[in-house]
């Protein structure tokens, strides 16, 4: 299941999930390797006992049969972390980055047998600028859903939906991208339907031979229901293409959208014109049974626990999330800070020749595939990536600029640990700090926050919303001690109580995210100093068992109104 709704009623698609042939690869892929093993897709190969800690390359193989000559497209929602794709022993594409979708077009594929092979690599090397030994784990495998599409010669590539409030009405700006695979121009009718009753007519469109075209049209709509955390109204947007004078569509494309507007107003965030406070968690996609390939029910369990403890938002630390989790957030009104992949890179690591291109692709794929999710209210980049160092400012500038060029409807930020030294705050719409006053720093949270706010005002943050993007403390689940030592659940509860009292009440803050929702696996090597080779700052442990602090978090979040009554 790729999404929480059917994405096509006309276009024929096949789900390629299930058991693929599998084989660890020691040397180069020759195309003649036998596959002696099997592996479930989607899943992490670490879930197989023979691959528990495997870091390297592996071969996946699946044979399909098509009934007619077709334009085929393989769609991969996530492969961790590098994929080379072969069809019938011919390389047809590749992709870097575990957390964003990619697809491979196979025009005019003959009918009959096709052998699909992926060489998947989760190793660390100079070829990988973003996946590295880190305070989270880079798993291996085809970890998100895979499907096969049969495309008409002219098909709908993408549709972008942008809602804007117009007084009591809403404007729906819809941009459509078509692709013509055949050797002559094609003129078609493009029609849409929003919800059950709103028809959208885009008229005739001509697509030149072998080209892509995009066009947009705006519709002002009365009586549509807003999307909000309290009432997350969603509409199916169904687009269809018709050849002239034909009543049956040749292609279609369906997404789910919501009418909501997010704005920065002074030092506040407004959702549909009303100030909001983001109270939430940082969450890694990580689970002791499933790795990063959490099935939908496990993703639902996480969302349910976050909501039960009173959170209204989640930060996808530190990479774009599974579209099904974003669909769940759309459905439940959970606000999302979505982040491009990067954590804790040094200036030297960002000099890796692959860094800029790998970052650019990850950001573009995040934007193009997740743009229509109403739950996403903030985009972010470069978590704790040396923003105190003038040498990296141009990376912040280009990545924030890349997002703004594509989407001017959402604020952009980055999480900084450059306290009193950040040189990039002027580039961001929202100032976001990771602060561990009651864990690493052992200082008074309020004193630290006040002095940081004062410094920020004269270093690029004047008048901007401020968010504490991370705060927290560690606790090893089950370590209970009246001595309240480091790693005891009591110590974590004390630290979080002090943090929450500060960050949920500070009048100038617009949000605060606990680091982190649940314990997660970290990478062997320089991170294995962490107990259990896990980041233990979860309010819940890896199995989602609540630590002592969970009740305090629930009480503090539930007492904090997520929507301000007035702008302070
Ligand atoms: C940083 C980082 C997080 C995590 C955290 C910690 O703020 O952004 O990914 O590593 O520190 O647990 O120390």
mmCIF file of N, CA and C in Angstrom, residues 53 95 103 136 155 173 237 404 528:
data_model
loop_
_atom_site.group_PDB
_atom_site.id
_atom_site.type_symbol
_atom_site.label_atom_id
_atom_site.label_comp_id
_atom_site.label_asym_id
_atom_site.label_seq_id
_atom_site.Cartn_x
_atom_site.Cartn_y
_atom_site.Cartn_z
ATOM 1 N N UNK A 53 23.693 -6.788 11.187
ATOM 2 C CA UNK A 53 24.513 -5.573 11.198
ATOM 3 C C UNK A 53 25.196 -5.346 9.860
ATOM 4 N N UNK A 95 19.938 5.732 -7.918
ATOM 5 C CA UNK A 95 19.434 6.763 -6.997
ATOM 6 C C UNK A 95 20.252 6.723 -5.720
ATOM 7 N N UNK A 103 11.759 7.197 -9.667
ATOM 8 C CA UNK A 103 11.114 6.278 -10.619
ATOM 9 C C UNK A 103 11.991 6.110 -11.850
ATOM 10 N N UNK A 136 21.935 8.052 14.454
ATOM 11 C CA UNK A 136 20.788 7.254 14.002
ATOM 12 C C UNK A 136 21.382 6.212 13.061
ATOM 13 N N UNK A 155 0.774 11.197 -20.489
ATOM 14 C CA UNK A 155 0.305 10.901 -19.123
ATOM 15 C C UNK A 155 0.546 12.088 -18.204
ATOM 16 N N UNK A 173 -4.991 26.934 -6.557
ATOM 17 C CA UNK A 173 -4.119 27.080 -7.727
ATOM 18 C C UNK A 173 -3.566 25.696 -8.044
ATOM 19 N N UNK A 237 -8.387 15.107 -4.937
ATOM 20 C CA UNK A 237 -8.230 15.864 -6.180
ATOM 21 C C UNK A 237 -7.995 14.852 -7.289
ATOM 22 N N UNK A 404 12.648 27.912 -1.307
ATOM 23 C CA UNK A 404 11.822 29.111 -1.557
ATOM 24 C C UNK A 404 11.478 29.252 -3.038
ATOM 25 N N UNK A 528 28.775 4.274 19.255
ATOM 26 C CA UNK A 528 28.393 3.127 20.099
ATOM 27 C C UNK A 528 28.710 3.392 21.571
#
